CSV table of C-alpha atoms in Angstrom, one decimal:
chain,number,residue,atom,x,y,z
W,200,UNK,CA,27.5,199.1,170.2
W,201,UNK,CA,24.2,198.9,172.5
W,202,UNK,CA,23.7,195.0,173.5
W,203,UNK,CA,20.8,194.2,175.8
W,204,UNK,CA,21.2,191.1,177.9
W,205,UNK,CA,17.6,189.7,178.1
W,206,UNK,CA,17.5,187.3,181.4
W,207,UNK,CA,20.9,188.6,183.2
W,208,UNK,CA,21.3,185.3,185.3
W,209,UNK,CA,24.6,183.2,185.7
W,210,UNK,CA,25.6,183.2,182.1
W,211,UNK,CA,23.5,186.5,180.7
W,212,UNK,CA,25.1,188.5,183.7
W,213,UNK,CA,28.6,186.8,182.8
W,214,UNK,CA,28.3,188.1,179.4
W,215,UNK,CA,26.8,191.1,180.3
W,216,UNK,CA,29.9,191.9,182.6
W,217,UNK,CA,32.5,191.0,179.9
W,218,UNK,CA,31.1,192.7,177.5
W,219,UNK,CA,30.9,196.0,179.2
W,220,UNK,CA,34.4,196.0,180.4
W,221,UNK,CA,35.4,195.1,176.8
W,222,UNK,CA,33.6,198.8,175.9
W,223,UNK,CA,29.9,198.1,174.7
W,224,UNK,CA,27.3,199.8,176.2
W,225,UNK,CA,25.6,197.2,178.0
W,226,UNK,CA,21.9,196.6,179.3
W,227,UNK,CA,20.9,193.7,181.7
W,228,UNK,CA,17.0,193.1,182.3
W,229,UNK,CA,17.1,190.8,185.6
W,230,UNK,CA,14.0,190.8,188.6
W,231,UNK,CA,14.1,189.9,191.9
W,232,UNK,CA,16.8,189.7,194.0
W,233,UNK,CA,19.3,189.7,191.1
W,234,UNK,CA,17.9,192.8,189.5
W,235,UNK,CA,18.3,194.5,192.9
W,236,UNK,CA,21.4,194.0,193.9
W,237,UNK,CA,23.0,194.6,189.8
W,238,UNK,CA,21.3,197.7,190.7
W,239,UNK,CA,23.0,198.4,193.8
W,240,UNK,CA,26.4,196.8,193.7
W,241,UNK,CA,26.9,196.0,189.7
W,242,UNK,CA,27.7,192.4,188.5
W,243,UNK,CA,31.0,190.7,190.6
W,244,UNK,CA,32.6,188.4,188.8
W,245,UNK,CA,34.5,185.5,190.7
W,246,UNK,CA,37.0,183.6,187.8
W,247,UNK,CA,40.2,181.5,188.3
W,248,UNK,CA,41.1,184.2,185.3
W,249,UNK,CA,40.8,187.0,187.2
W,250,UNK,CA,37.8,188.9,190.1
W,251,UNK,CA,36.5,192.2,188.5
W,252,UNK,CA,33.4,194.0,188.7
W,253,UNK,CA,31.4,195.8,186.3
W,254,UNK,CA,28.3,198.1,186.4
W,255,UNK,CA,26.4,198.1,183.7
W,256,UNK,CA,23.0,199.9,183.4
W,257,UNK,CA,20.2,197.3,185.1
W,258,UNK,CA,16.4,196.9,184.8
W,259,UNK,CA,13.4,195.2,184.9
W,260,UNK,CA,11.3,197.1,182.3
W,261,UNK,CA,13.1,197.0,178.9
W,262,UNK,CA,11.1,199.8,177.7
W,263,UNK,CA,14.2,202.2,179.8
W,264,UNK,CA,16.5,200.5,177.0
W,265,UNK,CA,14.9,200.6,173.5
W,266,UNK,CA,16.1,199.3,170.7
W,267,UNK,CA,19.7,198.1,170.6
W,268,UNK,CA,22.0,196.4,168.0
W,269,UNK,CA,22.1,193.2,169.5
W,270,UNK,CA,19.5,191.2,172.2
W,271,UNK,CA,21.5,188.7,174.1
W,272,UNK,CA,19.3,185.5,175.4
W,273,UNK,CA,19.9,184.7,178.5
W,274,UNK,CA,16.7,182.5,179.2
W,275,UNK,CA,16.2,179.0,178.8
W,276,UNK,CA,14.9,177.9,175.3
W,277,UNK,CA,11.4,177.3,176.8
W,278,UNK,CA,11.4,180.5,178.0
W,279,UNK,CA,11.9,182.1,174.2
W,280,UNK,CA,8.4,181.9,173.3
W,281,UNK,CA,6.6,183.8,176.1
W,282,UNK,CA,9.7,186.6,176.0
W,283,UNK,CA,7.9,188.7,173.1
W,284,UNK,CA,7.0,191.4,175.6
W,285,UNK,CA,10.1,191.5,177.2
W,286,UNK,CA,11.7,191.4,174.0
W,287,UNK,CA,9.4,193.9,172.1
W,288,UNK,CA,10.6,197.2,173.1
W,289,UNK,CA,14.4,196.1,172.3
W,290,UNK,CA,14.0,195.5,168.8
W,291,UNK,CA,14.8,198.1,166.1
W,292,UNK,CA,14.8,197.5,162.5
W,293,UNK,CA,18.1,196.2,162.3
W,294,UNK,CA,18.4,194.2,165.8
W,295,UNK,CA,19.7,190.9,165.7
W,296,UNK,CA,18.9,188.3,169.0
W,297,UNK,CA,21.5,185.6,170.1
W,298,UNK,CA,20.3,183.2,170.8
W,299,UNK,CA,23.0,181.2,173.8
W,300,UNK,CA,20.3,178.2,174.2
W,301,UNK,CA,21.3,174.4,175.7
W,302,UNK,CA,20.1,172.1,172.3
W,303,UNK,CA,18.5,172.1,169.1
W,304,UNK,CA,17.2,175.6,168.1
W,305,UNK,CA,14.3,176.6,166.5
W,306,UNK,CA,15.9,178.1,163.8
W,307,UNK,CA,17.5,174.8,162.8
W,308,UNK,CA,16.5,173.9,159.2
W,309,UNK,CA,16.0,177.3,158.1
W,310,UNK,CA,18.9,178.7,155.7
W,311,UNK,CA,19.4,175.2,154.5
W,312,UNK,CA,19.4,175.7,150.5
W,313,UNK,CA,18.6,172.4,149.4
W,314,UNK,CA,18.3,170.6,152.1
W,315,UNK,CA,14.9,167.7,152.1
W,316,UNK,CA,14.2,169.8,155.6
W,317,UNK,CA,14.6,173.1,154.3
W,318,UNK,CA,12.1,175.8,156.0
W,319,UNK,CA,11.1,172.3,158.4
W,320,UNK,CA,9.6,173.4,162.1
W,321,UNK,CA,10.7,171.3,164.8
W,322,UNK,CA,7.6,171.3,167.3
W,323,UNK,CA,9.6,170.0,170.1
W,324,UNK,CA,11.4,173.3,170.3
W,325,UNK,CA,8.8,175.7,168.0
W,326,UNK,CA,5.1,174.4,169.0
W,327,UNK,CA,2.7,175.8,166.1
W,328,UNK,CA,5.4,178.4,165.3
W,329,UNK,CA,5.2,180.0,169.1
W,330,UNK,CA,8.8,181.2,168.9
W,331,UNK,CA,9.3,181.7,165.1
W,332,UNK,CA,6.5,184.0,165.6
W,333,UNK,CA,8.4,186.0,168.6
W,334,UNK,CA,11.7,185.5,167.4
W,335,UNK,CA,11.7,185.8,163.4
W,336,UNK,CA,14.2,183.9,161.8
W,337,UNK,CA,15.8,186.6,160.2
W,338,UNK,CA,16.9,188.4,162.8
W,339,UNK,CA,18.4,185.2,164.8
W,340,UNK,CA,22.4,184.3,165.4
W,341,UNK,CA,23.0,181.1,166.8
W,342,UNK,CA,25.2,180.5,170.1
W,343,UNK,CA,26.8,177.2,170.9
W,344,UNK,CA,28.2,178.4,174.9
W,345,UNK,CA,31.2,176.5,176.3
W,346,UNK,CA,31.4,178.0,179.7
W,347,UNK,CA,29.8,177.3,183.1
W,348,UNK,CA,29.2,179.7,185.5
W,349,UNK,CA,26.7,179.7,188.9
W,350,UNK,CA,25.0,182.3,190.7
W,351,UNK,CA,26.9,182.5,193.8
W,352,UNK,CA,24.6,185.4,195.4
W,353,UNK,CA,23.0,188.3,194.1
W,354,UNK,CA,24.6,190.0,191.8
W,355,UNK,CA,27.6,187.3,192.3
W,356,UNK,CA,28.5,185.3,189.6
W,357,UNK,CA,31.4,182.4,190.2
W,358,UNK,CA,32.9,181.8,186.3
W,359,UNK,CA,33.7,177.8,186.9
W,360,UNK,CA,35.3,177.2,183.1
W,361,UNK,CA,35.4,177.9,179.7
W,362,UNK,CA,35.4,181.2,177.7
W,363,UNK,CA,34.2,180.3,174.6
W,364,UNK,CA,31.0,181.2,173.0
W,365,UNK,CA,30.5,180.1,169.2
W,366,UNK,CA,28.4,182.3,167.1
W,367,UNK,CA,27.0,181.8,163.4
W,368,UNK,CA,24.5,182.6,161.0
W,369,UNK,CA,21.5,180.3,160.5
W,370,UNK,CA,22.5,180.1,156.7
W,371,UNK,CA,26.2,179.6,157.1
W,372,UNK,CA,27.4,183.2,156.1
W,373,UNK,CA,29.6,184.9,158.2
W,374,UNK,CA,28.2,188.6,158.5
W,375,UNK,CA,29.3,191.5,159.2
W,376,UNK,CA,26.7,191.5,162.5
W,377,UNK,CA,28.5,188.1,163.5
W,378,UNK,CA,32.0,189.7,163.6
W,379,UNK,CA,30.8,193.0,165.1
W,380,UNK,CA,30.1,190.9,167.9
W,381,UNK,CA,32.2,188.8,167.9
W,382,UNK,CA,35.3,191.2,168.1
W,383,UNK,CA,33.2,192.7,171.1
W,384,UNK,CA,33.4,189.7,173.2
W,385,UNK,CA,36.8,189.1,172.4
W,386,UNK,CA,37.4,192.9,173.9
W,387,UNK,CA,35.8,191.4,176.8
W,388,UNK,CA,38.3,188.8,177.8
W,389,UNK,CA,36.2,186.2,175.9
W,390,UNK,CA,36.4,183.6,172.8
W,391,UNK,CA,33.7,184.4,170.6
W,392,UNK,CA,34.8,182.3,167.1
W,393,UNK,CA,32.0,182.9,164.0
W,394,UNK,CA,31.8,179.2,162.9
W,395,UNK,CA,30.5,178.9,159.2
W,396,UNK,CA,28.6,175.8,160.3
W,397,UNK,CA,27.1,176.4,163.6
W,398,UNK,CA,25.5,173.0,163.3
W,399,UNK,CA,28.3,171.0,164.2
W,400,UNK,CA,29.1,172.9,167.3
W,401,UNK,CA,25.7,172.5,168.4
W,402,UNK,CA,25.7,169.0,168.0
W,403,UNK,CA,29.2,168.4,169.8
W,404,UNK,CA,27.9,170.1,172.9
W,405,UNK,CA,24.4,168.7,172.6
W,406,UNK,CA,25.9,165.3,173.0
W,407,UNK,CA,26.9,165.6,176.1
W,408,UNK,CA,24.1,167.4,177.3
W,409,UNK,CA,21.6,164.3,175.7
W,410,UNK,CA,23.1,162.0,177.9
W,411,UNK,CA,24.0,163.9,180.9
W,412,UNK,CA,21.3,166.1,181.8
W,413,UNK,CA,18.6,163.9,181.9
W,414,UNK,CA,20.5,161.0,183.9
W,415,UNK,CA,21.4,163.2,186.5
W,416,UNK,CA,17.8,164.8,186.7
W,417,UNK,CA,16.4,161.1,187.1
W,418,UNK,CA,19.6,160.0,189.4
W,419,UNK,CA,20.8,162.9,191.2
W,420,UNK,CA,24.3,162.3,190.1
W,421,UNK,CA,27.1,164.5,189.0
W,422,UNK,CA,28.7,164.1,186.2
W,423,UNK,CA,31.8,162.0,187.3
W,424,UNK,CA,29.1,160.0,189.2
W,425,UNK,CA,27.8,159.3,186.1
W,426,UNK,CA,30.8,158.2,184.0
W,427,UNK,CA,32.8,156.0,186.0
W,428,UNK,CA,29.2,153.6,187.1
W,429,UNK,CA,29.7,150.7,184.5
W,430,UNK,CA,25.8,150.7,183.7
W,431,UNK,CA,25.6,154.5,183.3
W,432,UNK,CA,28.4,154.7,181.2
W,433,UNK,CA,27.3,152.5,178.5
W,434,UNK,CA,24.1,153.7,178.7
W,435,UNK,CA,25.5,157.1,178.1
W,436,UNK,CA,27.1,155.8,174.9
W,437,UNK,CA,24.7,154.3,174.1
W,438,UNK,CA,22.5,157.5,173.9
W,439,UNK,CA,25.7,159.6,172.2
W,440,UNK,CA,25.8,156.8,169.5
W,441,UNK,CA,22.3,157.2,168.9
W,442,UNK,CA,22.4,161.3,168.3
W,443,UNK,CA,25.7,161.1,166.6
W,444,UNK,CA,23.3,158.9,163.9
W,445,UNK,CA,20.6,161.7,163.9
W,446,UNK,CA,22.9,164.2,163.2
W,447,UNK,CA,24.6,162.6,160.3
W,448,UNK,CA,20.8,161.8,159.2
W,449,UNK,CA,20.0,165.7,159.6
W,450,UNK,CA,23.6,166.3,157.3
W,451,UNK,CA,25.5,167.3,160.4
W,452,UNK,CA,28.9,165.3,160.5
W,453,UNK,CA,30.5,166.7,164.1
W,454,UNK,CA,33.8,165.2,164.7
W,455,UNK,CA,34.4,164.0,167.8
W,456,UNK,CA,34.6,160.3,169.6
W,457,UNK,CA,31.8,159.5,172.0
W,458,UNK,CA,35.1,158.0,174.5
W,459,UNK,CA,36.7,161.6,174.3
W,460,UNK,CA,33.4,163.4,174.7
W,461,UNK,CA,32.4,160.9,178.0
W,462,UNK,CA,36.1,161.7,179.1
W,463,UNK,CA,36.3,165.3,179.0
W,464,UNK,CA,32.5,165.1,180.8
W,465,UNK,CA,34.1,163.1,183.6
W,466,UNK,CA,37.1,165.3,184.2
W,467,UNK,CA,34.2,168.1,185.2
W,468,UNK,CA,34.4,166.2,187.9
W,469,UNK,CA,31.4,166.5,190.8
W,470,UNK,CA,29.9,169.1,188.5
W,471,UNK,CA,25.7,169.3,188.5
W,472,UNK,CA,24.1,169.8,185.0
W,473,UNK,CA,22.3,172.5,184.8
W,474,UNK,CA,19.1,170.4,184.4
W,475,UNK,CA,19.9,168.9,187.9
W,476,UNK,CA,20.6,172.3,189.2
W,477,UNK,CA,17.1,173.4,187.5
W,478,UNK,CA,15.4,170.4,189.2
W,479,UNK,CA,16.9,171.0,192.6
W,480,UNK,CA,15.5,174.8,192.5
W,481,UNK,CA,11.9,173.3,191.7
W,482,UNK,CA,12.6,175.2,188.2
W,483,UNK,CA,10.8,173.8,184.9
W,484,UNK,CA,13.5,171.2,183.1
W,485,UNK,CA,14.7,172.4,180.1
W,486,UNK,CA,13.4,168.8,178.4
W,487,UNK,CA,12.3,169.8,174.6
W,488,UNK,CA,15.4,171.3,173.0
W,489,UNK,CA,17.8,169.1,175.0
W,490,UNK,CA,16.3,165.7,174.1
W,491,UNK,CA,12.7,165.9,172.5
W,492,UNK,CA,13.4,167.8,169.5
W,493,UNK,CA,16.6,165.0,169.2
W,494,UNK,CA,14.0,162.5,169.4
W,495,UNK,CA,11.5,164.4,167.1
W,496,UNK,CA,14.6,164.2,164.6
W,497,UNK,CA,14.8,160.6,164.4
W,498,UNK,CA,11.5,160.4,163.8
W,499,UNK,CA,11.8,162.7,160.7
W,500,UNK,CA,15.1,161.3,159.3
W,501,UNK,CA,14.0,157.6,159.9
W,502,UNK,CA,16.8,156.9,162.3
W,503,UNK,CA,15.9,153.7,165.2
W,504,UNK,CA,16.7,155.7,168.6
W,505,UNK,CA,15.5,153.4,171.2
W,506,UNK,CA,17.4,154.6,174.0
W,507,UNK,CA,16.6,158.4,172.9
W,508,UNK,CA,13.2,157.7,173.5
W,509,UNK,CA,12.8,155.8,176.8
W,510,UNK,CA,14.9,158.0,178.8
W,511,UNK,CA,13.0,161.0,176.9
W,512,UNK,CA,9.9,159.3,178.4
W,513,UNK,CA,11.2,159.2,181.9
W,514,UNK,CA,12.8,162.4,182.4
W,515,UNK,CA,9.2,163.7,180.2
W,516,UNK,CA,7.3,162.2,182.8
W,517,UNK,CA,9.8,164.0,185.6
W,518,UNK,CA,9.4,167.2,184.6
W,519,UNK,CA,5.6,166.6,184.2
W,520,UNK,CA,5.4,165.6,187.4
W,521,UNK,CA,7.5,167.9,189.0
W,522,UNK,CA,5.7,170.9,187.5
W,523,UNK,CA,2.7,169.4,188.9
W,524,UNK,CA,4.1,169.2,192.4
W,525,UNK,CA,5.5,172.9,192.7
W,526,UNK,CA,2.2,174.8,193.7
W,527,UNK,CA,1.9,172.9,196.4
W,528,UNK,CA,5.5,172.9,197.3
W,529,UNK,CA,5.5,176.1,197.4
């Protein structure tokens, strides 16, 4: 199996490692500093599970790799629609890309027979068909991640928690591609489950990612900062009541309590999102999948999100303003 890791950062590199020890041949295009030293020392992994090291074959210029059986994403979801050069020289006729993004994907209500949204773009996440057009449907698997990990240096990548990595179909079959690489990840030390409905899954981890990413971006909190301030709190449930309606109105039904999904977010403990982390490193916010394309939902299914939408406007307004303030930052 040849599996190129597309944007080899904390998770992509993580991934990357795993599944090369596991016995894939494995390909990570990185730049920079990270590219340089996967190069020279391979990817170290630091895990309460267990330190190892791997060395994978590294590059910047994917036209060294060609076309392999699978393209793991490792870029944020904004990121998919300018990635067609990148991505390009990777694809053969058979390649299929997972897709490991934060929130709603762009593949959402495609391979929904039936469904009143059927074949429906979500603009918050696919403007005019921009990553459709880059990423075609067909070849996309759907990746719901339950792991954090963090760059610690170069090359140097500290696995915090989790091991799981949920895969699916976009129609809800579970292919022959999906347990190919699944049962290579599990080879790797990791979980890699094929869910039949991938939907739920995303909509479990999207709620706490709805709630918690933007109010640290526009607090600076952690997550435990978050969950035991009174006001936060309910605001938080507040939000998580809100998606847990859009989902059911998009025909999702994920089952799980918005007091066990606020607990389990406050035993992370002093924990930064990653949209905190992304705000900190003067990085664009990954705003769209994570909250607008919820909030674009509602619209469509006619469900009152009040809350969905103010704190979409404000952390909006963040990230506009933020991106506005880099050049000169810099």
């Amino acid at each position: 199996m040849r599996v190129a890791v597309l944007g080899a950062g904390a998770i992509g590199a993580y991934v990357g490692a795993a599944l090369h020890r596991g016995g894939a041949e494995v390909h990570l295009v990185a730049r920079g500093a990270q590219l340089a030293a996967l190069r020279e020392r391979g990817v170290r992994v630091l895990s309460p599970r267990g330190d190892f090291t791997a060395h994978p074959h590294a590059t910047g210029d994917p036209e060294e790799i060609g076309p392999v059986d699978y393209v793991f994403l490792g870029l944020k979801a904004q990121q998919y629609a300018g990635c067609g050069p990148l991505l390009e020289p990777l694809l053969g006729r058979h390649t299929a890309v997972i897709a490991a993004q934060n929130g709603i994907p762009w593949w959402y209500f495609h391979g929904l027979t039936g469904h009143a949204l059927e074949g429906r773009r979500i603009q918050a996440v696919d403007p005019g068909g921009a990553v459709s057009g880059t990423i075609p449907v067909r070849r996309a698997i759907g990746c719901v991640v339950y792991c954090s990990t963090e760059i610690a240096e170069p090359g140097v990548i500290r696995h915090l928690e989790g091991t799981r990595f949920s895969v699916g179909e976009p129609d809800g079959s579970v292919s022959a591609r999906c347990v190919a690489f699944s049962e290579a990840m599990v080879a790797g030390g990791l979980k890699c489950p094929v869910e039949a409905d991938l939907r739920n899954d995303i909509w479990i981890k999207l709620l706490g990612n709805v709630a918690f990413n933007p109010l640290s971006a526009l607090t600076r909190a952690t997550m435990v900062e978050i969950a035991v301030h009174p006001g936060a709190r309910r605001l938080v449930g507040s939000m998580m009541a809100e998606t847990l309606a859009v989902a059911r109105a998009a025909g999702s039904e994920p089952r799980i309590s918005i007091d066990r999904r606020i607990a389990g977010a406050e035993r992370v403990g002093h924990h930064k999102t990653s949209m905190l982390q992304d705000l900190e490193a003067g990085k664009e916010l990954e705003t769209d999948a994570i909250l607008g394309a919820v909030v674009e939902l509602a619209e469509l299914t006619g469900v009152p999100a009040p809350t969905l939408r103010d704190v979409h406007a404000a952390v909006d307004l963040l990230a506009r303003t933020t991106t506005a303030m880099a050049p000169a930052a810099r």
